[in-house]
């Protein structure tokens, strides 16, 4: 095994070098503090591996994303979201029988306890759907036992119920009655039905929308140790139950630098449209270091070349707009913005390319999905990834997550009340 050598004040320390299956190199500094008294400092964790994981592989330089070894392009083209859920959570693609059984189990747990409907009455109509989502997910832990034997049942329950919770929160926000899940519908179809059906009319889910959403959910399903997934692992490492850990993942996802970016992109494009579509002005603002404005939907901590998901979403975007015979002035602005940014040295030198969120908002708009629900859709897609990581952490006996810090505050001083 190779070693890495660290020299501190003329003393040398040796640490094992570990190599992942894709030849990624990690220096195991598990003994660093014990042997040297020092810690590492890596704000934002850009260089810190918090775990080993066999779920998802990303090569940000080459634009590669694979779930359990399968390229995202193949899964997006050939698999269903339900298959991908199974793949992420259980580690293998399901056989026909396993898929049928899993699909059946998902339909058996879609209902919310009737009492939980009362929670929705307590939220104001203006409630942020992501706040409702995390609250409702956390409250599931008050309804179900969290014993070890129930782990798999709770996983299936959560996968089945999140779409009901999400659709109910949308219905609540527009003042319409809840539409109950239907067991005869496929997973994504059922979600769209709960979102858009009204009691007085028959509703058939348009196949273009069904297919596009299925693929979008696949593209969102996992992304290794991102902010929300690390949060799920962090919370789960204390032994907190599945619902509590996932609820914190939902909260982490809601921020505009993470999943909330898909809403922020639309708000930004709308502002540019109202400002006479003067996209060059906004590119200049994004480059101005004195201006806090950033081009939402651009840049990624890991992808410094291109985001493979953005490529697929851009194609889906054109396809959906054509199938539904819709145009969108925001798409034209988005394409122009992308072209300007891709030729500009500021963006090229920093590796800032459109990310997953840049085009997903426009596809959702074309599908008639409301902007306020965009980040909820991200959560719906990311759920199997969060669960897979929570499960992997438990199955591999992960330690309590407890980072260190460099203290920069006052030295000891005597208590004296302020004047
Ligand atoms: N517009 C303008 N400048 C940017 C942008 C942007 N969107 N993103 C990064 N930069 C600049 C930044 O100012 C810095 O410049 P300098 O080196 O001169 O100081 C440089 O690029 C590196 O930025 P950073 O903030 O150190 O990069 P990071 O890896 O910490 O941040 C990011 C990644 C995604 C938070 C950031 O690119 C960003 O804020 N993007 C906009 C929000 C967004 O689209 N988020 C969704 C991310 S993808 C989906 C997900 O994973 O949730």
CSV table of C-alpha atoms and ligand atoms in Angstrom, one decimal:
chain,number,residue,atom,x,y,z
A,1,UNK,CA,0.0,0.0,0.0
A,2,UNK,CA,1.3,3.5,-0.9
A,3,UNK,CA,1.9,6.1,1.8
A,4,UNK,CA,1.7,9.9,1.8
A,5,UNK,CA,4.2,11.8,3.9
A,6,UNK,CA,3.4,15.0,5.8
A,7,UNK,CA,6.1,17.1,7.3
A,8,UNK,CA,5.3,19.4,10.3
A,9,UNK,CA,8.1,21.3,12.0
A,10,UNK,CA,10.7,19.0,10.5
A,11,UNK,CA,9.0,15.8,11.7
A,12,UNK,CA,7.6,13.4,9.1
A,13,UNK,CA,4.4,11.5,9.4
A,14,UNK,CA,3.2,8.8,7.1
A,15,UNK,CA,-0.4,8.1,6.1
A,16,UNK,CA,-1.9,5.3,4.0
A,17,UNK,CA,-3.1,6.1,0.5
A,18,UNK,CA,-6.3,4.4,-0.5
A,19,UNK,CA,-7.5,3.9,-4.0
A,20,UNK,CA,-11.1,3.6,-5.1
A,21,UNK,CA,-12.4,1.3,-7.8
A,22,UNK,CA,-12.2,4.2,-10.3
A,23,UNK,CA,-8.6,4.9,-9.3
A,24,UNK,CA,-9.5,7.9,-7.2
A,25,UNK,CA,-6.9,8.5,-4.6
A,26,UNK,CA,-7.6,9.4,-0.9
A,27,UNK,CA,-5.2,10.0,1.9
A,28,UNK,CA,-6.4,8.3,5.1
A,29,UNK,CA,-5.8,10.8,7.8
A,30,UNK,CA,-7.7,9.0,10.5
A,31,UNK,CA,-4.6,9.0,12.7
A,32,UNK,CA,-3.7,12.6,12.0
A,33,UNK,CA,-4.8,14.3,15.2
A,34,UNK,CA,-3.6,11.4,17.4
A,35,UNK,CA,-0.2,11.4,15.9
A,36,UNK,CA,0.4,15.1,15.1
A,37,UNK,CA,-2.1,17.0,17.3
A,38,UNK,CA,-3.1,18.9,14.2
A,39,UNK,CA,-6.4,18.8,12.2
A,40,UNK,CA,-7.1,19.6,8.5
A,41,UNK,CA,-9.0,22.7,7.6
A,42,UNK,CA,-11.2,22.5,4.6
A,43,UNK,CA,-14.2,24.9,4.7
A,44,UNK,CA,-16.9,23.7,2.4
A,45,UNK,CA,-15.3,20.3,2.3
A,46,UNK,CA,-14.0,20.7,-1.3
A,47,UNK,CA,-11.1,18.2,-0.6
A,48,UNK,CA,-12.6,16.1,2.2
A,49,UNK,CA,-14.0,12.6,1.7
A,50,UNK,CA,-16.4,12.0,4.5
A,51,UNK,CA,-16.9,8.3,3.7
A,52,UNK,CA,-16.4,5.5,1.2
A,53,UNK,CA,-19.4,4.8,-0.9
A,54,UNK,CA,-20.4,2.2,-3.6
A,55,UNK,CA,-23.5,4.1,-4.8
A,56,UNK,CA,-22.6,6.8,-7.3
A,57,UNK,CA,-19.5,7.7,-9.3
A,58,UNK,CA,-18.8,11.2,-10.6
A,59,UNK,CA,-15.9,12.4,-12.6
A,60,UNK,CA,-16.4,16.2,-12.7
A,61,UNK,CA,-13.6,16.8,-15.2
A,62,UNK,CA,-14.9,14.3,-17.7
A,63,UNK,CA,-18.6,14.9,-17.1
A,64,UNK,CA,-19.3,11.3,-16.0
A,65,UNK,CA,-22.1,10.3,-13.7
A,66,UNK,CA,-23.0,6.7,-12.9
A,67,UNK,CA,-25.4,5.1,-10.5
A,68,UNK,CA,-24.1,1.7,-9.3
A,69,UNK,CA,-21.9,1.6,-12.4
A,70,UNK,CA,-24.6,2.4,-14.9
A,71,UNK,CA,-24.1,5.6,-17.0
A,72,UNK,CA,-26.7,8.2,-16.4
A,73,UNK,CA,-27.3,8.5,-20.2
A,74,UNK,CA,-28.3,4.8,-20.4
A,75,UNK,CA,-30.5,4.9,-17.3
A,76,UNK,CA,-32.3,8.1,-18.6
A,77,UNK,CA,-32.9,6.5,-22.0
A,78,UNK,CA,-33.8,2.9,-20.9
A,79,UNK,CA,-34.9,2.7,-17.3
A,80,UNK,CA,-37.9,3.9,-15.3
A,81,UNK,CA,-37.7,6.0,-12.2
A,82,UNK,CA,-39.1,3.0,-10.2
A,83,UNK,CA,-36.3,0.8,-11.5
A,84,UNK,CA,-33.7,3.4,-10.6
A,85,UNK,CA,-35.2,3.8,-7.1
A,86,UNK,CA,-34.7,0.0,-6.6
A,87,UNK,CA,-31.2,0.1,-8.1
A,88,UNK,CA,-30.0,2.9,-5.8
A,89,UNK,CA,-31.6,1.5,-2.6
A,90,UNK,CA,-30.9,-2.2,-3.1
A,91,UNK,CA,-27.7,-2.0,-5.3
A,92,UNK,CA,-28.9,-4.1,-8.3
A,93,UNK,CA,-31.3,-3.7,-11.1
A,94,UNK,CA,-34.5,-5.6,-10.2
A,95,UNK,CA,-35.6,-8.7,-12.1
A,96,UNK,CA,-39.1,-8.5,-13.6
A,97,UNK,CA,-40.6,-10.2,-10.5
A,98,UNK,CA,-38.7,-7.9,-8.1
A,99,UNK,CA,-39.8,-4.9,-10.1
A,100,UNK,CA,-43.5,-6.0,-10.1
A,101,UNK,CA,-43.3,-6.7,-6.3
A,102,UNK,CA,-41.6,-3.4,-5.6
A,103,UNK,CA,-44.1,-1.5,-7.7
A,104,UNK,CA,-46.9,-3.3,-5.9
A,105,UNK,CA,-45.5,-2.5,-2.5
A,106,UNK,CA,-45.1,1.2,-3.4
A,107,UNK,CA,-48.8,1.3,-4.2
A,108,UNK,CA,-49.7,-0.2,-0.9
A,109,UNK,CA,-48.2,2.6,1.2
A,110,UNK,CA,-49.2,5.7,-0.6
A,111,UNK,CA,-51.9,6.9,1.8
A,112,UNK,CA,-51.2,9.3,4.6
A,113,UNK,CA,-52.8,8.6,7.9
A,114,UNK,CA,-56.1,10.6,7.8
A,115,UNK,CA,-55.0,12.6,10.9
A,116,UNK,CA,-52.0,13.9,9.1
A,117,UNK,CA,-54.3,15.8,6.7
A,118,UNK,CA,-55.1,18.0,9.7
A,119,UNK,CA,-51.5,19.2,9.7
A,120,UNK,CA,-52.1,20.9,6.3
A,121,UNK,CA,-54.9,22.9,7.9
A,122,UNK,CA,-52.4,24.5,10.2
A,123,UNK,CA,-50.1,25.8,7.4
A,124,UNK,CA,-50.8,29.2,6.0
A,125,UNK,CA,-51.7,29.2,2.3
A,126,UNK,CA,-48.4,31.0,1.6
A,127,UNK,CA,-46.3,28.2,3.2
A,128,UNK,CA,-43.2,27.3,1.3
A,129,UNK,CA,-43.8,23.8,-0.1
A,130,UNK,CA,-40.3,22.7,0.9
A,131,UNK,CA,-41.0,23.7,4.5
A,132,UNK,CA,-44.3,21.8,4.4
A,133,UNK,CA,-42.4,18.8,2.9
A,134,UNK,CA,-39.7,18.6,5.5
A,135,UNK,CA,-42.3,19.1,8.3
A,136,UNK,CA,-44.6,16.4,7.0
A,137,UNK,CA,-41.7,13.9,6.5
A,138,UNK,CA,-40.4,14.5,10.0
A,139,UNK,CA,-43.9,14.0,11.4
A,140,UNK,CA,-44.1,10.5,9.8
A,141,UNK,CA,-41.7,9.4,12.5
A,142,UNK,CA,-44.5,10.0,15.0
A,143,UNK,CA,-46.8,7.6,13.2
A,144,UNK,CA,-44.4,4.6,12.5
A,145,UNK,CA,-42.2,2.6,14.8
A,146,UNK,CA,-38.5,2.9,13.9
A,147,UNK,CA,-37.3,-0.6,15.0
A,148,UNK,CA,-34.5,-2.3,13.1
A,149,UNK,CA,-37.0,-4.9,11.7
A,150,UNK,CA,-39.1,-2.1,10.2
A,151,UNK,CA,-36.3,-0.5,8.3
A,152,UNK,CA,-37.2,-1.8,4.9
A,153,UNK,CA,-40.9,-1.2,5.5
A,154,UNK,CA,-40.1,2.4,6.4
A,155,UNK,CA,-38.0,2.8,3.3
A,156,UNK,CA,-40.9,1.7,1.1
A,157,UNK,CA,-43.4,3.8,3.1
A,158,UNK,CA,-41.3,6.9,2.6
A,159,UNK,CA,-40.7,6.3,-1.1
A,160,UNK,CA,-44.5,5.7,-1.6
A,161,UNK,CA,-45.7,8.6,0.6
A,162,UNK,CA,-43.5,11.5,-0.4
A,163,UNK,CA,-45.4,12.1,-3.7
A,164,UNK,CA,-48.7,12.1,-1.8
A,165,UNK,CA,-47.3,14.6,0.7
A,166,UNK,CA,-45.9,16.7,-2.2
A,167,UNK,CA,-49.1,16.7,-4.2
A,168,UNK,CA,-51.3,17.4,-1.1
A,169,UNK,CA,-49.1,20.5,-0.3
A,170,UNK,CA,-49.7,21.8,-3.9
A,171,UNK,CA,-53.4,21.2,-3.7
A,172,UNK,CA,-53.5,23.0,-0.3
A,173,UNK,CA,-51.5,26.0,-1.8
A,174,UNK,CA,-54.1,26.5,-4.5
A,175,UNK,CA,-57.1,25.8,-2.3
A,176,UNK,CA,-58.3,22.6,-4.1
A,177,UNK,CA,-59.4,19.4,-2.4
A,178,UNK,CA,-56.8,16.7,-2.0
A,179,UNK,CA,-56.8,14.0,-4.7
A,180,UNK,CA,-56.1,10.6,-3.3
A,181,UNK,CA,-53.5,8.2,-4.7
A,182,UNK,CA,-54.7,5.6,-7.2
A,183,UNK,CA,-53.2,2.1,-7.0
A,184,UNK,CA,-53.8,1.3,-10.7
A,185,UNK,CA,-51.5,4.1,-11.8
A,186,UNK,CA,-47.8,3.9,-12.3
A,187,UNK,CA,-45.7,5.9,-9.8
A,188,UNK,CA,-45.1,9.1,-11.8
A,189,UNK,CA,-48.5,9.0,-13.4
A,190,UNK,CA,-50.1,8.7,-9.9
A,191,UNK,CA,-48.1,11.8,-8.7
A,192,UNK,CA,-49.3,13.8,-11.8
A,193,UNK,CA,-52.8,12.6,-11.2
A,194,UNK,CA,-52.8,13.8,-7.6
A,195,UNK,CA,-51.3,17.1,-8.7
A,196,UNK,CA,-53.7,18.0,-11.6
A,197,UNK,CA,-56.9,16.0,-11.3
A,198,UNK,CA,-60.0,17.7,-9.9
A,199,UNK,CA,-62.9,15.7,-8.4
A,200,UNK,CA,-65.4,16.8,-11.0
A,201,UNK,CA,-63.6,15.9,-14.1
A,202,UNK,CA,-61.8,12.9,-15.6
A,203,UNK,CA,-58.0,13.4,-15.9
A,204,UNK,CA,-55.6,11.6,-18.2
A,205,UNK,CA,-51.9,12.2,-17.7
A,206,UNK,CA,-50.4,13.4,-21.0
A,207,UNK,CA,-47.8,10.8,-22.0
A,208,UNK,CA,-45.2,13.5,-23.0
A,209,UNK,CA,-45.3,14.9,-19.5
A,210,UNK,CA,-45.3,11.5,-17.9
A,211,UNK,CA,-42.2,10.4,-19.8
A,212,UNK,CA,-40.3,13.7,-19.4
A,213,UNK,CA,-41.0,13.8,-15.6
A,214,UNK,CA,-39.9,10.1,-15.2
A,215,UNK,CA,-36.6,11.0,-16.9
A,216,UNK,CA,-36.1,14.2,-14.9
A,217,UNK,CA,-36.6,12.3,-11.6
A,218,UNK,CA,-33.9,9.7,-12.8
A,219,UNK,CA,-31.5,12.6,-13.4
A,220,UNK,CA,-32.0,13.9,-9.9
A,221,UNK,CA,-31.9,10.6,-8.1
A,222,UNK,CA,-28.4,10.7,-6.7
A,223,UNK,CA,-25.3,12.8,-6.8
A,224,UNK,CA,-23.0,11.3,-4.1
A,225,UNK,CA,-21.9,13.6,-1.2
A,226,UNK,CA,-23.7,16.8,-2.0
A,227,UNK,CA,-25.0,19.2,0.7
A,228,UNK,CA,-28.4,17.5,1.3
A,229,UNK,CA,-27.0,13.9,1.1
A,230,UNK,CA,-24.2,14.7,3.5
A,231,UNK,CA,-26.8,16.2,5.8
A,232,UNK,CA,-28.8,13.0,5.7
A,233,UNK,CA,-25.7,11.0,6.5
A,234,UNK,CA,-24.7,13.5,9.2
A,235,UNK,CA,-28.0,13.4,10.9
A,236,UNK,CA,-28.4,9.6,10.4
A,237,UNK,CA,-24.9,9.1,11.9
A,238,UNK,CA,-26.3,10.0,15.3
A,239,UNK,CA,-28.7,7.1,15.1
A,240,UNK,CA,-31.7,9.4,14.2
A,241,UNK,CA,-34.5,7.6,12.4
A,242,UNK,CA,-35.0,7.6,8.6
A,243,UNK,CA,-37.8,10.2,8.6
A,244,UNK,CA,-35.8,12.6,10.7
A,245,UNK,CA,-32.7,12.2,8.6
A,246,UNK,CA,-34.6,12.7,5.3
A,247,UNK,CA,-36.5,15.6,6.7
A,248,UNK,CA,-33.2,17.4,7.3
A,249,UNK,CA,-32.0,16.5,3.8
A,250,UNK,CA,-35.2,18.2,2.4
A,251,UNK,CA,-34.3,21.4,4.4
A,252,UNK,CA,-30.7,21.4,3.1
A,253,UNK,CA,-32.0,21.0,-0.4
A,254,UNK,CA,-34.3,24.0,-0.2
A,255,UNK,CA,-31.5,26.6,-0.3
A,256,UNK,CA,-30.9,28.6,-3.6
A,257,UNK,CA,-27.3,27.4,-3.9
A,258,UNK,CA,-28.5,23.8,-3.9
A,259,UNK,CA,-32.0,22.5,-5.0
A,260,UNK,CA,-33.6,25.9,-4.7
A,261,UNK,CA,-31.6,27.0,-7.7
A,262,UNK,CA,-34.2,25.6,-10.1
A,263,UNK,CA,-36.7,28.1,-8.8
A,264,UNK,CA,-34.1,30.9,-8.7
A,265,UNK,CA,-33.3,30.3,-12.4
A,266,UNK,CA,-36.9,31.0,-13.4
A,267,UNK,CA,-37.1,34.1,-11.2
A,268,UNK,CA,-33.8,35.3,-12.7
A,269,UNK,CA,-34.9,34.7,-16.3
A,270,UNK,CA,-38.3,36.3,-15.6
A,271,UNK,CA,-36.5,39.4,-14.2
A,272,UNK,CA,-34.3,39.6,-17.3
A,273,UNK,CA,-37.4,39.3,-19.6
A,274,UNK,CA,-39.1,42.1,-17.7
A,275,UNK,CA,-35.9,44.2,-18.1
A,276,UNK,CA,-36.1,44.0,-21.9
A,277,UNK,CA,-34.3,40.7,-22.2
A,278,UNK,CA,-31.0,42.5,-21.7
A,279,UNK,CA,-29.1,39.4,-20.8
A,280,UNK,CA,-25.7,41.0,-21.4
A,281,UNK,CA,-26.4,43.3,-18.5
A,282,UNK,CA,-26.9,40.3,-16.2
A,283,UNK,CA,-23.7,38.6,-17.5
A,284,UNK,CA,-21.9,41.8,-16.6
A,285,UNK,CA,-23.5,41.9,-13.1
A,286,UNK,CA,-22.5,38.2,-12.5
A,287,UNK,CA,-18.9,39.1,-13.4
A,288,UNK,CA,-18.8,42.2,-11.2
A,289,UNK,CA,-17.2,41.3,-7.9
A,290,UNK,CA,-18.9,44.2,-6.1
A,291,UNK,CA,-22.3,42.9,-7.2
A,292,UNK,CA,-23.6,39.8,-5.2
A,293,UNK,CA,-25.6,38.7,-8.2
A,294,UNK,CA,-24.7,35.3,-9.6
A,295,UNK,CA,-26.0,33.6,-12.7
A,296,UNK,CA,-28.3,31.0,-11.2
A,297,UNK,CA,-28.1,27.6,-12.8
A,298,UNK,CA,-24.4,28.1,-13.6
A,299,UNK,CA,-21.4,26.6,-11.9
A,300,UNK,CA,-21.0,23.4,-9.9
A,301,UNK,CA,-18.6,22.3,-7.1
A,302,UNK,CA,-17.8,19.1,-8.9
A,303,UNK,CA,-18.4,19.6,-12.6
A,304,UNK,CA,-15.9,22.0,-14.1
A,305,UNK,CA,-16.4,21.0,-17.7
A,306,UNK,CA,-20.0,20.2,-18.2
A,307,UNK,CA,-22.9,18.6,-16.3
A,308,UNK,CA,-24.0,15.5,-18.1
A,309,UNK,CA,-27.5,15.9,-16.6
A,310,UNK,CA,-27.8,19.5,-18.1
A,311,UNK,CA,-27.1,18.1,-21.6
A,312,UNK,CA,-29.9,15.5,-21.2
A,313,UNK,CA,-32.3,18.0,-19.7
A,314,UNK,CA,-31.7,20.5,-22.5
A,315,UNK,CA,-32.6,17.9,-25.1
A,316,UNK,CA,-35.7,16.9,-23.0
A,317,UNK,CA,-36.6,20.6,-22.9
A,318,UNK,CA,-36.6,21.0,-26.6
A,319,UNK,CA,-38.5,17.7,-27.0
A,320,UNK,CA,-41.3,18.6,-24.5
A,321,UNK,CA,-41.8,22.1,-25.9
A,322,UNK,CA,-42.1,20.6,-29.4
A,323,UNK,CA,-44.5,17.7,-28.3
A,324,UNK,CA,-46.7,20.1,-26.3
A,325,UNK,CA,-46.4,22.7,-29.1
A,326,UNK,CA,-45.3,25.4,-26.7
A,327,UNK,CA,-42.9,28.2,-26.9
A,328,UNK,CA,-41.3,29.9,-23.9
A,329,UNK,CA,-39.6,33.3,-24.1
A,330,UNK,CA,-37.6,32.3,-21.1
A,331,UNK,CA,-36.0,29.4,-23.0
A,332,UNK,CA,-34.8,31.9,-25.7
A,333,UNK,CA,-33.2,34.1,-23.0
A,334,UNK,CA,-31.7,31.0,-21.3
A,335,UNK,CA,-30.1,29.9,-24.6
A,336,UNK,CA,-28.7,33.3,-25.2
A,337,UNK,CA,-27.4,33.6,-21.7
A,338,UNK,CA,-25.7,30.2,-22.1
A,339,UNK,CA,-24.1,31.2,-25.4
A,340,UNK,CA,-22.7,34.5,-24.0
A,341,UNK,CA,-21.4,32.8,-20.8
A,342,UNK,CA,-19.8,29.9,-22.7
A,343,UNK,CA,-17.7,32.3,-24.8
A,344,UNK,CA,-16.8,34.6,-22.0
A,345,UNK,CA,-13.4,34.1,-20.4
A,346,UNK,CA,-14.8,34.8,-16.9
A,347,UNK,CA,-17.0,31.7,-17.1
A,348,UNK,CA,-14.5,29.6,-19.1
A,349,UNK,CA,-11.6,30.2,-16.8
A,350,UNK,CA,-13.7,29.3,-13.7
A,351,UNK,CA,-15.3,26.3,-15.3
A,352,UNK,CA,-18.8,27.7,-14.9
A,353,UNK,CA,-21.2,25.8,-17.2
A,354,UNK,CA,-25.0,25.4,-17.0
A,355,UNK,CA,-25.9,22.9,-14.4
A,356,UNK,CA,-28.9,20.6,-13.8
A,357,UNK,CA,-31.1,23.4,-12.6
A,358,UNK,CA,-30.5,25.7,-15.6
A,359,UNK,CA,-32.9,23.9,-17.9
A,360,UNK,CA,-35.0,21.8,-15.5
A,361,UNK,CA,-37.1,24.8,-14.5
A,362,UNK,CA,-38.1,25.5,-18.2
A,363,UNK,CA,-39.1,21.9,-18.7
A,364,UNK,CA,-41.2,21.9,-15.6
A,365,UNK,CA,-42.8,25.2,-16.8
A,366,UNK,CA,-43.6,23.6,-20.2
A,367,UNK,CA,-45.2,20.7,-18.4
A,368,UNK,CA,-47.5,23.1,-16.5
A,369,UNK,CA,-45.8,22.4,-13.1
A,370,UNK,CA,-45.9,25.4,-10.8
A,371,UNK,CA,-42.6,27.2,-10.0
A,372,UNK,CA,-43.2,26.9,-6.3
A,373,UNK,CA,-43.1,23.1,-6.7
A,374,UNK,CA,-39.8,22.9,-8.6
A,375,UNK,CA,-37.6,22.2,-5.6
A,376,UNK,CA,-40.1,19.7,-4.3
A,377,UNK,CA,-39.7,17.8,-7.6
A,378,UNK,CA,-36.0,17.8,-7.0
A,379,UNK,CA,-36.6,16.3,-3.5
A,380,UNK,CA,-39.0,13.6,-5.0
A,381,UNK,CA,-36.2,12.6,-7.4
A,382,UNK,CA,-33.4,12.7,-4.8
A,383,UNK,CA,-35.3,10.7,-2.2
A,384,UNK,CA,-34.0,7.2,-3.3
A,385,UNK,CA,-30.4,8.6,-3.3
A,386,UNK,CA,-30.8,10.0,0.2
A,387,UNK,CA,-32.2,6.7,1.4
A,388,UNK,CA,-29.5,4.7,-0.3
A,389,UNK,CA,-26.8,6.7,1.5
A,390,UNK,CA,-28.7,6.5,4.9
A,391,UNK,CA,-28.9,2.8,4.5
A,392,UNK,CA,-25.3,2.4,3.3
A,393,UNK,CA,-24.1,4.4,6.3
A,394,UNK,CA,-25.9,2.2,8.7
A,395,UNK,CA,-25.1,-1.1,7.0
A,396,UNK,CA,-21.4,-0.2,7.0
A,397,UNK,CA,-21.3,0.9,10.6
A,398,UNK,CA,-20.5,4.5,10.0
A,399,UNK,CA,-19.2,6.6,13.0
A,400,UNK,CA,-20.9,9.6,14.5
A,401,UNK,CA,-20.1,12.5,12.2
A,402,UNK,CA,-18.3,15.1,14.3
A,403,UNK,CA,-16.0,17.5,12.5
A,404,UNK,CA,-13.3,19.6,14.3
A,405,UNK,CA,-12.6,23.4,14.0
A,406,UNK,CA,-9.9,25.9,14.4
A,407,UNK,CA,-10.9,28.2,17.3
A,408,UNK,CA,-10.3,31.9,16.5
A,409,UNK,CA,-12.1,33.5,19.4
A,410,UNK,CA,-11.1,35.2,22.6
A,411,UNK,CA,-8.6,33.7,25.0
A,412,UNK,CA,-9.8,33.0,28.5
A,413,UNK,CA,-11.0,36.1,30.3
A,414,UNK,CA,-12.8,36.9,33.6
A,415,UNK,CA,-16.6,37.4,33.6
A,416,UNK,CA,-17.5,41.1,33.9
A,417,UNK,CA,-21.0,42.3,33.0
A,418,UNK,CA,-21.2,44.8,30.1
A,419,UNK,CA,-21.9,48.4,31.1
B,1,LIG,N1,-22.2,33.2,-11.4
B,1,LIG,C1,-21.1,34.0,-11.3
B,1,LIG,N2,-19.9,33.7,-10.8
B,1,LIG,C2,-19.9,32.5,-10.2
B,1,LIG,C3,-21.0,31.6,-10.2
B,1,LIG,C4,-22.2,32.0,-10.8
B,1,LIG,N3,-23.2,31.2,-10.9
B,1,LIG,N4,-20.6,30.4,-9.5
B,1,LIG,C5,-19.4,30.6,-9.2
B,1,LIG,N5,-18.9,31.8,-9.5
B,1,LIG,C6,-17.5,32.3,-9.4
B,1,LIG,C7,-17.3,32.8,-7.9
B,1,LIG,O1,-17.6,34.1,-7.8
B,1,LIG,C8,-15.8,32.5,-7.8
B,1,LIG,O2,-15.1,33.5,-8.5
B,1,LIG,P1,-13.6,33.9,-7.9
B,1,LIG,O3,-12.7,32.7,-8.1
B,1,LIG,O4,-13.2,35.1,-8.8
B,1,LIG,O5,-13.8,34.3,-6.5
B,1,LIG,C9,-15.6,31.2,-8.6
B,1,LIG,O6,-16.6,31.2,-9.6
B,1,LIG,C10,-15.7,29.9,-7.8
B,1,LIG,O7,-17.0,30.0,-7.1
B,1,LIG,P2,-17.2,29.3,-5.7
B,1,LIG,O8,-18.4,29.9,-5.0
B,1,LIG,O9,-15.9,29.1,-4.9
B,1,LIG,O10,-17.6,27.8,-6.2
B,1,LIG,P3,-18.3,26.7,-5.3
B,1,LIG,O11,-17.8,25.4,-5.8
B,1,LIG,O12,-18.2,27.0,-3.9
B,1,LIG,O13,-19.9,27.0,-5.7
B,1,LIG,C11,-22.0,26.8,-6.6
B,1,LIG,C12,-20.6,26.2,-6.5
B,1,LIG,C13,-22.9,25.9,-7.3
B,1,LIG,C14,-22.6,27.1,-5.2
B,1,LIG,C15,-21.9,28.2,-7.4
B,1,LIG,O14,-21.3,27.9,-8.7
B,1,LIG,C16,-23.2,28.9,-7.4
B,1,LIG,O15,-23.5,29.7,-6.5
B,1,LIG,N6,-24.0,28.7,-8.6
B,1,LIG,C17,-25.3,29.3,-8.7
B,1,LIG,C18,-26.3,28.5,-7.8
B,1,LIG,C19,-26.7,27.2,-8.5
B,1,LIG,O16,-26.9,27.2,-9.7
B,1,LIG,N7,-26.7,26.2,-7.7
B,1,LIG,C20,-27.1,24.8,-8.2
B,1,LIG,C21,-26.0,23.9,-8.1
B,1,LIG,S1,-26.3,22.4,-9.1
B,1,LIG,C22,-27.5,21.5,-8.3
B,1,LIG,C23,-27.2,21.1,-6.9
B,1,LIG,O17,-26.2,20.4,-6.7
B,1,LIG,O18,-28.0,21.4,-6.0
